[in-house]
Coordinates of N, CA, C and O in Angstrom, one line a residue:
M1 N -129.6 -15.3 -27.1 CA -131.0 -15.7 -27.5 C -130.9 -16.6 -28.7 O -131.7 -17.6 -28.7
A2 N -130.0 -16.4 -29.6 CA -129.9 -17.2 -30.8 C -129.5 -18.7 -30.4 O -130.1 -19.6 -30.9
R3 N -128.6 -18.8 -29.4 CA -128.3 -20.2 -29.0 C -129.4 -20.9 -28.3 O -129.6 -22.1 -28.4
L4 N -130.1 -20.1 -27.5 CA -131.2 -20.7 -26.7 C -132.3 -21.2 -27.6 O -132.9 -22.3 -27.4
T5 N -132.7 -20.4 -28.6 CA -133.8 -20.7 -29.4 C -133.5 -21.5 -30.7 O -134.4 -22.1 -31.3
G6 N -132.2 -21.5 -31.1 CA -131.9 -22.1 -32.3 C -132.1 -21.3 -33.5 O -131.9 -21.7 -34.7
L7 N -132.5 -20.0 -33.3 CA -132.7 -19.1 -34.4 C -131.4 -18.5 -34.9 O -130.5 -18.3 -34.1
P8 N -131.4 -18.0 -36.1 CA -130.2 -17.3 -36.6 C -130.1 -16.0 -35.8 O -131.2 -15.4 -35.4
P9 N -128.9 -15.5 -35.5 CA -128.8 -14.2 -34.7 C -129.6 -13.1 -35.3 O -130.1 -12.3 -34.5
A10 N -129.8 -13.0 -36.6 CA -130.5 -11.9 -37.2 C -131.9 -11.8 -36.8 O -132.5 -10.8 -36.8
C11 N -132.5 -13.0 -36.5 CA -134.0 -12.9 -36.1 C -134.3 -13.3 -34.7 O -135.4 -13.4 -34.3
A12 N -133.2 -13.5 -33.9 CA -133.5 -13.7 -32.5 C -134.1 -12.5 -31.8 O -134.8 -12.7 -30.8
L13 N -133.8 -11.3 -32.3 CA -134.4 -10.1 -31.7 C -135.9 -10.2 -31.8 O -136.6 -9.6 -30.9
S14 N -136.5 -10.8 -32.8 CA -137.9 -10.9 -32.9 C -138.6 -11.6 -31.7 O -139.7 -11.2 -31.3
V15 N -137.9 -12.5 -31.1 CA -138.5 -13.2 -29.9 C -138.5 -12.2 -28.7 O -139.5 -12.1 -28.0
V16 N -137.4 -11.4 -28.6 CA -137.4 -10.5 -27.5 C -138.5 -9.4 -27.7 O -139.2 -9.0 -26.7
L17 N -138.6 -8.9 -28.9 CA -139.6 -7.9 -29.2 C -141.0 -8.4 -29.0 O -141.9 -7.7 -28.7
A18 N -141.2 -9.7 -29.3 CA -142.6 -10.3 -29.2 C -143.1 -10.2 -27.7 O -144.3 -10.2 -27.5
F19 N -142.2 -10.2 -26.7 CA -142.7 -10.0 -25.4 C -143.5 -8.7 -25.2 O -144.5 -8.7 -24.5
G20 N -143.0 -7.7 -25.9 CA -143.7 -6.4 -25.8 C -144.9 -6.3 -26.7 O -145.9 -5.8 -26.4
D21 N -144.6 -6.7 -28.0 CA -145.7 -6.5 -29.0 C -145.4 -7.5 -30.2 O -144.3 -7.5 -30.7
R22 N -146.4 -8.3 -30.5 CA -146.2 -9.3 -31.6 C -145.9 -8.7 -32.9 O -145.1 -9.2 -33.7
T23 N -146.6 -7.5 -33.2 CA -146.3 -6.8 -34.4 C -144.9 -6.4 -34.6 O -144.3 -6.5 -35.6
A24 N -144.3 -5.9 -33.5 CA -142.9 -5.5 -33.5 C -142.0 -6.7 -33.8 O -141.0 -6.6 -34.5
G25 N -142.3 -7.8 -33.1 CA -141.5 -9.0 -33.3 C -141.6 -9.5 -34.8 O -140.6 -9.9 -35.4
M26 N -142.8 -9.4 -35.4 CA -142.9 -9.9 -36.8 C -142.3 -8.9 -37.7 O -141.7 -9.3 -38.8
A27 N -142.3 -7.6 -37.4 CA -141.6 -6.6 -38.2 C -140.1 -6.9 -38.2 O -139.4 -6.7 -39.2
A28 N -139.6 -7.3 -37.0 CA -138.2 -7.6 -36.9 C -137.8 -8.9 -37.8 O -136.7 -8.9 -38.4
V29 N -138.7 -9.8 -37.8 CA -138.5 -11.0 -38.7 C -138.5 -10.6 -40.2 O -137.6 -11.0 -40.9
A30 N -139.4 -9.7 -40.5 CA -139.4 -9.2 -41.9 C -138.1 -8.5 -42.3 O -137.5 -8.7 -43.4
L31 N -137.6 -7.7 -41.4 CA -136.4 -7.0 -41.6 C -135.2 -8.0 -41.6 O -134.3 -7.9 -42.5
A32 N -135.2 -8.9 -40.7 CA -134.1 -9.9 -40.7 C -134.1 -10.8 -42.0 O -133.1 -11.1 -42.5
R33 N -135.3 -11.1 -42.5 CA -135.4 -11.8 -43.7 C -134.7 -11.1 -44.9 O -134.0 -11.7 -45.7
E34 N -135.0 -9.8 -44.9 CA -134.4 -9.0 -46.0 C -132.8 -8.9 -45.8 O -132.1 -9.1 -46.7
Q35 N -132.4 -8.6 -44.6 CA -131.0 -8.3 -44.3 C -130.2 -9.5 -44.3 O -129.0 -9.5 -44.7
A36 N -130.7 -10.6 -43.7 CA -129.9 -11.8 -43.5 C -130.2 -12.9 -44.5 O -129.6 -14.0 -44.4
M37 N -131.1 -12.6 -45.4 CA -131.5 -13.5 -46.4 C -131.9 -14.8 -45.8 O -131.4 -15.9 -46.1
L38 N -132.9 -14.8 -44.8 CA -133.4 -15.9 -44.1 C -134.1 -16.8 -45.1 O -134.8 -16.3 -46.0
T39 N -134.1 -18.1 -44.9 CA -134.9 -19.0 -45.7 C -136.3 -19.0 -45.1 O -136.6 -18.5 -44.1
D40 N -137.2 -19.6 -45.9 CA -138.6 -19.7 -45.5 C -138.7 -20.5 -44.2 O -139.5 -20.1 -43.3
G41 N -138.0 -21.5 -44.1 CA -138.0 -22.3 -42.9 C -137.6 -21.5 -41.6 O -138.1 -21.7 -40.5
E42 N -136.6 -20.7 -41.8 CA -136.1 -19.9 -40.6 C -137.2 -18.8 -40.3 O -137.4 -18.6 -39.1
V43 N -137.9 -18.3 -41.2 CA -139.0 -17.4 -40.9 C -140.1 -18.1 -40.2 O -140.7 -17.6 -39.2
V44 N -140.5 -19.3 -40.7 CA -141.5 -20.1 -40.0 C -141.1 -20.4 -38.6 O -141.8 -20.2 -37.6
A45 N -139.8 -20.8 -38.4 CA -139.3 -21.1 -37.0 C -139.4 -19.9 -36.1 O -139.7 -20.0 -35.0
A46 N -139.0 -18.7 -36.7 CA -139.0 -17.5 -35.9 C -140.4 -17.2 -35.4 O -140.7 -16.8 -34.3
N47 N -141.4 -17.4 -36.3 CA -142.8 -17.1 -36.0 C -143.3 -18.1 -34.9 O -144.0 -17.7 -33.9
L48 N -142.9 -19.4 -35.0 CA -143.3 -20.3 -34.0 C -142.7 -20.1 -32.7 O -143.3 -20.2 -31.6
V49 N -141.4 -19.8 -32.6 CA -140.7 -19.5 -31.4 C -141.3 -18.3 -30.7 O -141.4 -18.3 -29.5
A50 N -141.7 -17.3 -31.4 CA -142.3 -16.1 -30.8 C -143.7 -16.2 -30.3 O -144.3 -15.3 -29.8
K51 N -144.3 -17.4 -30.5 CA -145.7 -17.6 -30.1 C -145.9 -17.3 -28.6 O -146.8 -16.5 -28.2
A52 N -145.2 -18.0 -27.7 CA -145.4 -17.9 -26.3 C -145.0 -16.5 -25.8 O -145.8 -15.9 -25.1
P53 N -143.9 -15.9 -26.2 CA -143.6 -14.5 -25.8 C -144.7 -13.5 -26.3 O -145.0 -12.6 -25.6
S54 N -145.2 -13.8 -27.4 CA -146.2 -12.8 -27.9 C -147.5 -12.8 -27.2 O -148.2 -11.8 -27.1
V55 N -147.9 -13.9 -26.6 CA -149.1 -13.9 -25.8 C -148.9 -13.6 -24.3 O -149.9 -13.4 -23.6
F56 N -147.7 -13.4 -23.9 CA -147.4 -13.1 -22.5 C -148.0 -11.8 -22.1 O -148.7 -11.7 -21.1
Q57 N -147.8 -10.7 -22.9 CA -148.4 -9.4 -22.6 C -149.9 -9.5 -22.6 O -150.6 -8.9 -21.7
F58 N -150.5 -10.2 -23.6 CA -152.0 -10.3 -23.7 C -152.5 -11.1 -22.4 O -153.5 -10.7 -21.9
F59 N -151.8 -12.1 -22.0 CA -152.2 -12.8 -20.8 C -152.2 -11.9 -19.6 O -153.2 -11.9 -18.9
V60 N -151.1 -11.2 -19.4 CA -151.0 -10.4 -18.1 C -152.0 -9.3 -18.1 O -152.6 -9.0 -17.1
F61 N -152.2 -8.6 -19.2 CA -153.1 -7.4 -19.2 C -154.5 -7.7 -19.6 O -155.4 -6.8 -19.4
S62 N -154.8 -8.8 -20.2 CA -156.2 -9.1 -20.7 C -156.8 -10.3 -20.1 O -157.8 -10.3 -19.4
Y63 N -156.2 -11.5 -20.5 CA -156.8 -12.8 -20.1 C -156.9 -13.0 -18.6 O -157.9 -13.4 -18.1
I64 N -155.8 -12.8 -17.9 CA -155.8 -13.1 -16.5 C -156.9 -12.2 -15.8 O -157.7 -12.7 -15.0
P65 N -156.9 -10.8 -16.0 CA -157.9 -10.0 -15.3 C -159.3 -10.4 -15.6 O -160.2 -10.4 -14.8
I66 N -159.6 -10.6 -16.9 CA -160.9 -10.9 -17.4 C -161.4 -12.3 -16.8 O -162.5 -12.4 -16.2
L67 N -160.6 -13.3 -17.0 CA -161.0 -14.6 -16.5 C -161.1 -14.7 -15.0 O -162.0 -15.4 -14.4
A68 N -160.2 -14.0 -14.3 CA -160.2 -14.1 -12.8 C -161.5 -13.4 -12.3 O -162.0 -13.8 -11.3
A69 N -161.9 -12.4 -13.0 CA -163.1 -11.7 -12.6 C -164.4 -12.4 -13.0 O -165.4 -12.3 -12.3
L70 N -164.4 -13.2 -14.0 CA -165.6 -13.8 -14.5 C -165.8 -15.3 -14.0 O -167.0 -15.7 -13.9
F71 N -164.8 -16.0 -13.7 CA -164.9 -17.4 -13.4 C -164.3 -17.7 -12.0 O -163.4 -16.9 -11.6
P72 N -164.6 -18.8 -11.4 CA -164.0 -19.2 -10.2 C -162.5 -19.4 -10.4 O -162.0 -19.8 -11.5
F73 N -161.7 -19.1 -9.4 CA -160.2 -19.1 -9.6 C -159.7 -20.4 -10.1 O -158.8 -20.4 -11.0
A74 N -160.2 -21.5 -9.6 CA -159.6 -22.8 -10.0 C -159.9 -23.1 -11.5 O -159.0 -23.5 -12.2
L75 N -161.0 -22.8 -11.9 CA -161.4 -23.0 -13.4 C -160.5 -22.0 -14.2 O -160.0 -22.5 -15.2
A76 N -160.4 -20.8 -13.8 CA -159.7 -19.8 -14.6 C -158.2 -20.2 -14.6 O -157.5 -20.1 -15.7
A77 N -157.7 -20.6 -13.5 CA -156.2 -21.0 -13.4 C -156.0 -22.2 -14.3 O -154.9 -22.2 -15.0
R78 N -156.8 -23.2 -14.3 CA -156.6 -24.4 -15.2 C -156.7 -24.0 -16.6 O -155.9 -24.5 -17.4
F79 N -157.7 -23.2 -17.0 CA -157.8 -22.8 -18.4 C -156.5 -22.0 -18.9 O -156.0 -22.3 -19.9
L80 N -156.1 -21.1 -18.0 CA -154.9 -20.3 -18.4 C -153.7 -21.1 -18.5 O -152.9 -20.9 -19.4
A81 N -153.6 -22.1 -17.6 CA -152.4 -23.0 -17.6 C -152.4 -23.8 -18.9 O -151.3 -23.9 -19.6
V82 N -153.5 -24.4 -19.3 CA -153.6 -25.2 -20.5 C -153.4 -24.3 -21.7 O -152.6 -24.7 -22.7
Y83 N -154.0 -23.1 -21.7 CA -153.9 -22.2 -22.9 C -152.4 -21.8 -23.1 O -151.9 -21.8 -24.2
F84 N -151.8 -21.3 -22.0 CA -150.4 -20.9 -22.1 C -149.5 -22.1 -22.5 O -148.5 -21.9 -23.2
A85 N -149.8 -23.3 -21.9 CA -149.0 -24.4 -22.2 C -149.0 -24.8 -23.7 O -148.0 -25.2 -24.3
A86 N -150.2 -24.6 -24.3 CA -150.3 -24.8 -25.8 C -149.4 -23.9 -26.5 O -148.6 -24.3 -27.5
F87 N -149.3 -22.6 -26.2 CA -148.4 -21.7 -26.8 C -147.0 -22.0 -26.5 O -146.1 -21.8 -27.4
L88 N -146.7 -22.4 -25.3 CA -145.3 -22.8 -25.0 C -144.9 -24.0 -25.8 O -143.7 -24.0 -26.3
L89 N -145.8 -24.9 -26.0 CA -145.5 -26.1 -26.8 C -145.2 -25.7 -28.2 O -144.2 -26.2 -28.8
V90 N -145.9 -24.7 -28.8 CA -145.7 -24.3 -30.1 C -144.3 -23.6 -30.2 O -143.5 -23.8 -31.1
S91 N -143.9 -22.8 -29.2 CA -142.6 -22.2 -29.2 C -141.5 -23.2 -29.1 O -140.5 -23.1 -29.7
L92 N -141.7 -24.2 -28.3 CA -140.7 -25.3 -28.1 C -140.5 -26.0 -29.4 O -139.4 -26.4 -29.8
L93 N -141.6 -26.3 -30.1 CA -141.6 -27.0 -31.4 C -140.9 -26.1 -32.4 O -140.1 -26.6 -33.2
G94 N -141.1 -24.8 -32.3 CA -140.4 -23.9 -33.2 C -138.9 -23.9 -33.0 O -138.1 -23.8 -33.9
A95 N -138.5 -23.9 -31.7 CA -137.1 -23.9 -31.4 C -136.5 -25.3 -31.9 O -135.3 -25.3 -32.5
A96 N -137.2 -26.4 -31.7 CA -136.7 -27.7 -32.3 C -136.6 -27.6 -33.8 O -135.6 -28.1 -34.4
Y97 N -137.6 -27.0 -34.4 CA -137.5 -26.9 -35.9 C -136.4 -26.0 -36.3 O -135.7 -26.3 -37.3
A98 N -136.1 -24.9 -35.6 CA -135.0 -24.0 -35.9 C -133.7 -24.8 -35.8 O -132.8 -24.6 -36.7
R99 N -133.5 -25.6 -34.8 CA -132.3 -26.4 -34.7 C -132.2 -27.4 -35.8 O -131.1 -27.7 -36.2
L100 N -133.3 -28.0 -36.1 CA -133.3 -29.0 -37.2 C -132.9 -28.5 -38.5 O -132.1 -29.1 -39.3
I101 N -133.3 -27.3 -38.9 CA -133.1 -26.7 -40.2 C -131.8 -26.0 -40.3 O -131.4 -25.7 -41.4
G102 N -131.2 -25.6 -39.2 CA -130.0 -24.9 -39.6 C -129.1 -24.2 -38.7 O -128.6 -24.7 -37.8
R103 N -128.8 -23.0 -39.2 CA -127.6 -22.3 -38.8 C -127.8 -21.5 -37.5 O -127.0 -20.7 -37.1
G104 N -128.9 -21.7 -36.7 CA -129.1 -21.0 -35.5 C -128.0 -20.9 -34.6 O -127.3 -21.9 -34.3
G105 N -127.7 -19.7 -34.1 CA -126.6 -19.5 -33.1 C -125.2 -19.4 -33.7 O -124.3 -19.0 -33.0
Q106 N -125.0 -19.8 -34.9 CA -123.7 -19.8 -35.5 C -123.6 -18.7 -36.6 O -124.5 -18.6 -37.4
G107 N -122.6 -18.0 -36.5 CA -122.3 -17.0 -37.6 C -123.2 -15.9 -37.6 O -124.2 -15.7 -36.8
E108 N -123.0 -15.0 -38.5 CA -123.8 -13.8 -38.7 C -124.6 -13.9 -40.0 O -124.7 -15.0 -40.5
C109 N -125.0 -12.8 -40.4 CA -125.8 -12.7 -41.6 C -125.0 -13.3 -42.8 O -123.8 -13.1 -42.9
K110 N -125.7 -13.9 -43.7 CA -125.1 -14.4 -44.9 C -124.5 -13.3 -45.8 O -123.4 -13.3 -46.2
V111 N -125.4 -12.3 -46.1 CA -125.0 -11.2 -46.9 C -125.4 -9.9 -46.2 O -126.6 -9.7 -46.1
P112 N -124.5 -9.1 -45.8 CA -125.0 -7.8 -45.2 C -125.6 -6.9 -46.3 O -125.0 -6.8 -47.4
V113 N -126.7 -6.4 -46.0 CA -127.4 -5.5 -47.0 C -127.4 -4.1 -46.5 O -127.7 -3.8 -45.3
T114 N -126.9 -3.2 -47.3 CA -126.9 -1.8 -46.9 C -127.9 -1.1 -47.8 O -127.9 -1.4 -49.0
R115 N -128.6 -0.2 -47.2 CA -129.6 0.5 -48.0 C -129.0 1.9 -48.3 O -128.4 2.5 -47.4
P116 N -129.4 2.4 -49.5 CA -128.9 3.7 -49.8 C -129.7 4.7 -48.9 O -130.9 4.5 -48.5
A117 N -129.1 5.8 -48.6 CA -129.8 6.8 -47.7 C -130.9 7.4 -48.5 O -130.8 7.7 -49.7
M118 N -132.0 7.6 -47.9 CA -133.2 8.2 -48.5 C -133.8 9.2 -47.6 O -133.7 9.1 -46.4
G119 N -134.5 10.2 -48.2 CA -135.1 11.2 -47.4 C -136.4 10.7 -46.7 O -136.8 9.6 -46.9
W120 N -136.9 11.5 -45.8 CA -138.1 11.0 -45.0 C -139.3 10.8 -45.9 O -140.1 9.9 -45.6
A121 N -139.5 11.6 -46.9 CA -140.6 11.4 -47.8 C -140.5 10.1 -48.6 O -141.5 9.3 -48.7
A122 N -139.3 9.8 -49.1 CA -139.1 8.5 -49.8 C -139.3 7.3 -48.8 O -139.9 6.3 -49.2
A123 N -138.8 7.5 -47.6 CA -138.9 6.4 -46.6 C -140.4 6.2 -46.3 O -140.8 5.1 -46.1
A124 N -141.2 7.3 -46.2 CA -142.6 7.1 -45.9 C -143.3 6.4 -47.0 O -144.2 5.6 -46.7
R125 N -143.0 6.8 -48.3 CA -143.6 6.1 -49.4 C -143.3 4.6 -49.4 O -144.2 3.8 -49.7
T126 N -142.1 4.3 -49.1 CA -141.6 2.9 -49.1 C -142.4 2.1 -48.0 O -142.8 1.0 -48.2
A127 N -142.5 2.8 -46.8 CA -143.2 2.1 -45.7 C -144.7 1.9 -46.0 O -145.2 0.9 -45.8
L128 N -145.3 2.9 -46.6 CA -146.7 2.8 -47.0 C -146.9 1.7 -48.0 O -147.9 1.0 -48.0
A129 N -146.0 1.6 -49.0 CA -146.1 0.6 -50.0 C -146.0 -0.8 -49.4 O -146.7 -1.7 -49.8
G130 N -145.2 -0.9 -48.3 CA -145.0 -2.2 -47.7 C -146.1 -2.6 -46.7 O -146.3 -3.8 -46.5
I131 N -146.9 -1.6 -46.2 CA -147.9 -2.0 -45.3 C -149.3 -2.0 -45.9 O -150.3 -2.4 -45.2
W132 N -149.5 -1.5 -47.1 CA -150.8 -1.3 -47.7 C -151.6 -2.7 -47.8 O -152.7 -2.8 -47.3
R133 N -150.9 -3.7 -48.3 CA -151.6 -5.0 -48.5 C -151.9 -5.7 -47.2 O -153.0 -6.1 -46.9
P134 N -150.9 -5.7 -46.2 CA -151.3 -6.3 -44.9 C -152.4 -5.5 -44.2 O -153.3 -6.1 -43.6
F135 N -152.4 -4.2 -44.4 CA -153.5 -3.4 -43.8 C -154.9 -3.8 -44.4 O -155.8 -4.0 -43.6
L136 N -154.9 -3.9 -45.7 CA -156.2 -4.3 -46.3 C -156.6 -5.7 -45.9 O -157.8 -5.9 -45.7
E137 N -155.7 -6.6 -45.8 CA -156.1 -8.0 -45.4 C -156.6 -8.0 -43.9 O -157.6 -8.7 -43.6
M138 N -155.9 -7.2 -43.1 CA -156.4 -7.1 -41.7 C -157.7 -6.4 -41.6 O -158.6 -6.9 -40.8
A139 N -158.0 -5.4 -42.3 CA -159.3 -4.7 -42.3 C -160.4 -5.6 -42.8 O -161.5 -5.6 -42.3
A140 N -160.1 -6.4 -43.9 CA -161.1 -7.3 -44.4 C -161.4 -8.4 -43.4 O -162.6 -8.7 -43.2
W141 N -160.4 -8.9 -42.7 CA -160.7 -9.9 -41.7 C -161.5 -9.3 -40.5 O -162.4 -10.0 -40.1
M142 N -161.1 -8.1 -40.1 CA -161.9 -7.5 -39.0 C -163.3 -7.2 -39.4 O -164.2 -7.4 -38.6
A143 N -163.5 -6.7 -40.6 CA -164.9 -6.4 -41.1 C -165.7 -7.7 -41.1 O -166.9 -7.7 -40.7
A144 N -165.1 -8.8 -41.6 CA -165.8 -10.0 -41.7 C -166.2 -10.6 -40.3 O -167.3 -11.0 -40.1
M145 N -165.3 -10.5 -39.4 CA -165.5 -11.0 -38.1 C -166.6 -10.1 -37.3 O -167.4 -10.6 -36.6
S146 N -166.5 -8.8 -37.6 CA -167.5 -7.9 -37.0 C -168.9 -8.3 -37.6 O -169.9 -8.3 -36.8
F147 N -169.0 -8.6 -38.9 CA -170.2 -8.9 -39.5 C -170.8 -10.2 -38.9 O -172.0 -10.3 -38.5
V148 N -169.9 -11.2 -38.7 CA -170.4 -12.5 -38.1 C -170.8 -12.3 -36.7 O -171.9 -12.8 -36.3
A149 N -170.1 -11.5 -35.9 CA -170.5 -11.2 -34.5 C -171.8 -10.5 -34.5 O -172.7 -10.9 -33.7
M150 N -172.0 -9.5 -35.3 CA -173.3 -8.8 -35.3 C -174.4 -9.7 -35.8 O -175.6 -9.6 -35.3
Y151 N -174.2 -10.5 -36.7 CA -175.2 -11.5 -37.2 C -175.6 -12.4 -36.0 O -176.8 -12.6 -35.8
F152 N -174.7 -12.9 -35.3 CA -175.0 -13.8 -34.2 C -175.8 -13.0 -33.1 O -176.7 -13.6 -32.5
I153 N -175.4 -11.8 -32.9 CA -176.1 -11.0 -31.9 C -177.5 -10.6 -32.3 O -178.5 -10.8 -31.6
K154 N -177.7 -10.2 -33.5 CA -179.0 -9.7 -34.0 C -180.0 -10.9 -34.2 O -181.2 -10.7 -34.1
T155 N -179.5 -12.1 -34.6 CA -180.4 -13.2 -34.8 C -180.8 -13.9 -33.5 O -181.6 -14.7 -33.5
G156 N -180.1 -13.6 -32.4 CA -180.4 -14.2 -31.1 C -179.6 -15.5 -31.0 O -179.7 -16.2 -30.0
Y157 N -178.8 -15.9 -32.0 CA -178.1 -17.2 -31.9 C -177.1 -17.1 -30.8 O -176.9 -18.2 -30.1
L158 N -176.5 -16.0 -30.5 CA -175.5 -15.9 -29.4 C -176.2 -16.2 -28.1 O -175.6 -16.8 -27.2
Q159 N -177.4 -15.7 -27.9 CA -178.1 -16.0 -26.6 C -178.4 -17.5 -26.4 O -178.3 -18.0 -25.4
R160 N -178.7 -18.2 -27.6 CA -178.9 -19.6 -27.5 C -177.7 -20.4 -27.2 O -177.8 -21.5 -26.6
L161 N -176.5 -19.9 -27.6 CA -175.3 -20.6 -27.3 C -175.0 -20.5 -25.8 O -174.4 -21.4 -25.2

C-alpha cells in the first residue's frame, strides 16, 4: 500500500482502515505521526489519500440507497459519479503530493518509539486526555449545525428553498 499511495509505510495502514471507518483511519495517522515521526506534509498527504476510501462505506450504505430511492436513476447515478470522482481526485492528488514530498514506500520508521507499560487506568486517563479537545470541538460543531438547521426549519426558510 505504501508503494501504491506514496505514503510512508507507517501511515499506509490509515488508508486501509479508512475503507471501514474514517475515524479509525485518522487515529492510525495520529499513531503513525507519533511513532514514525511523520512530517506535517506526510500527515496532510495521508489525510488526502484516505478521502476516497473514507467515503466508500458512506456511499454504499447511505448515499446510494437514499439517492436511488428519492431521485430518478439517471440523475442519482450522475450525481454519485461526480461526487465520488471529486473524492477520488482528492485522493490521487494526495498520492501525488506524498510522492512529491518524500519517503513513501522506502524504509521504515525514522525512530522507533517504545512506550512504557502502563496499567489500564493510566491508559484510560491518557486516552481521555487525548480525546477531550476533539470531542468538545465536534460537539460544538454539531450543536451549531443543529441550531442552524432548526432555525431554518422554524422560520420556514427551508420550505422556501
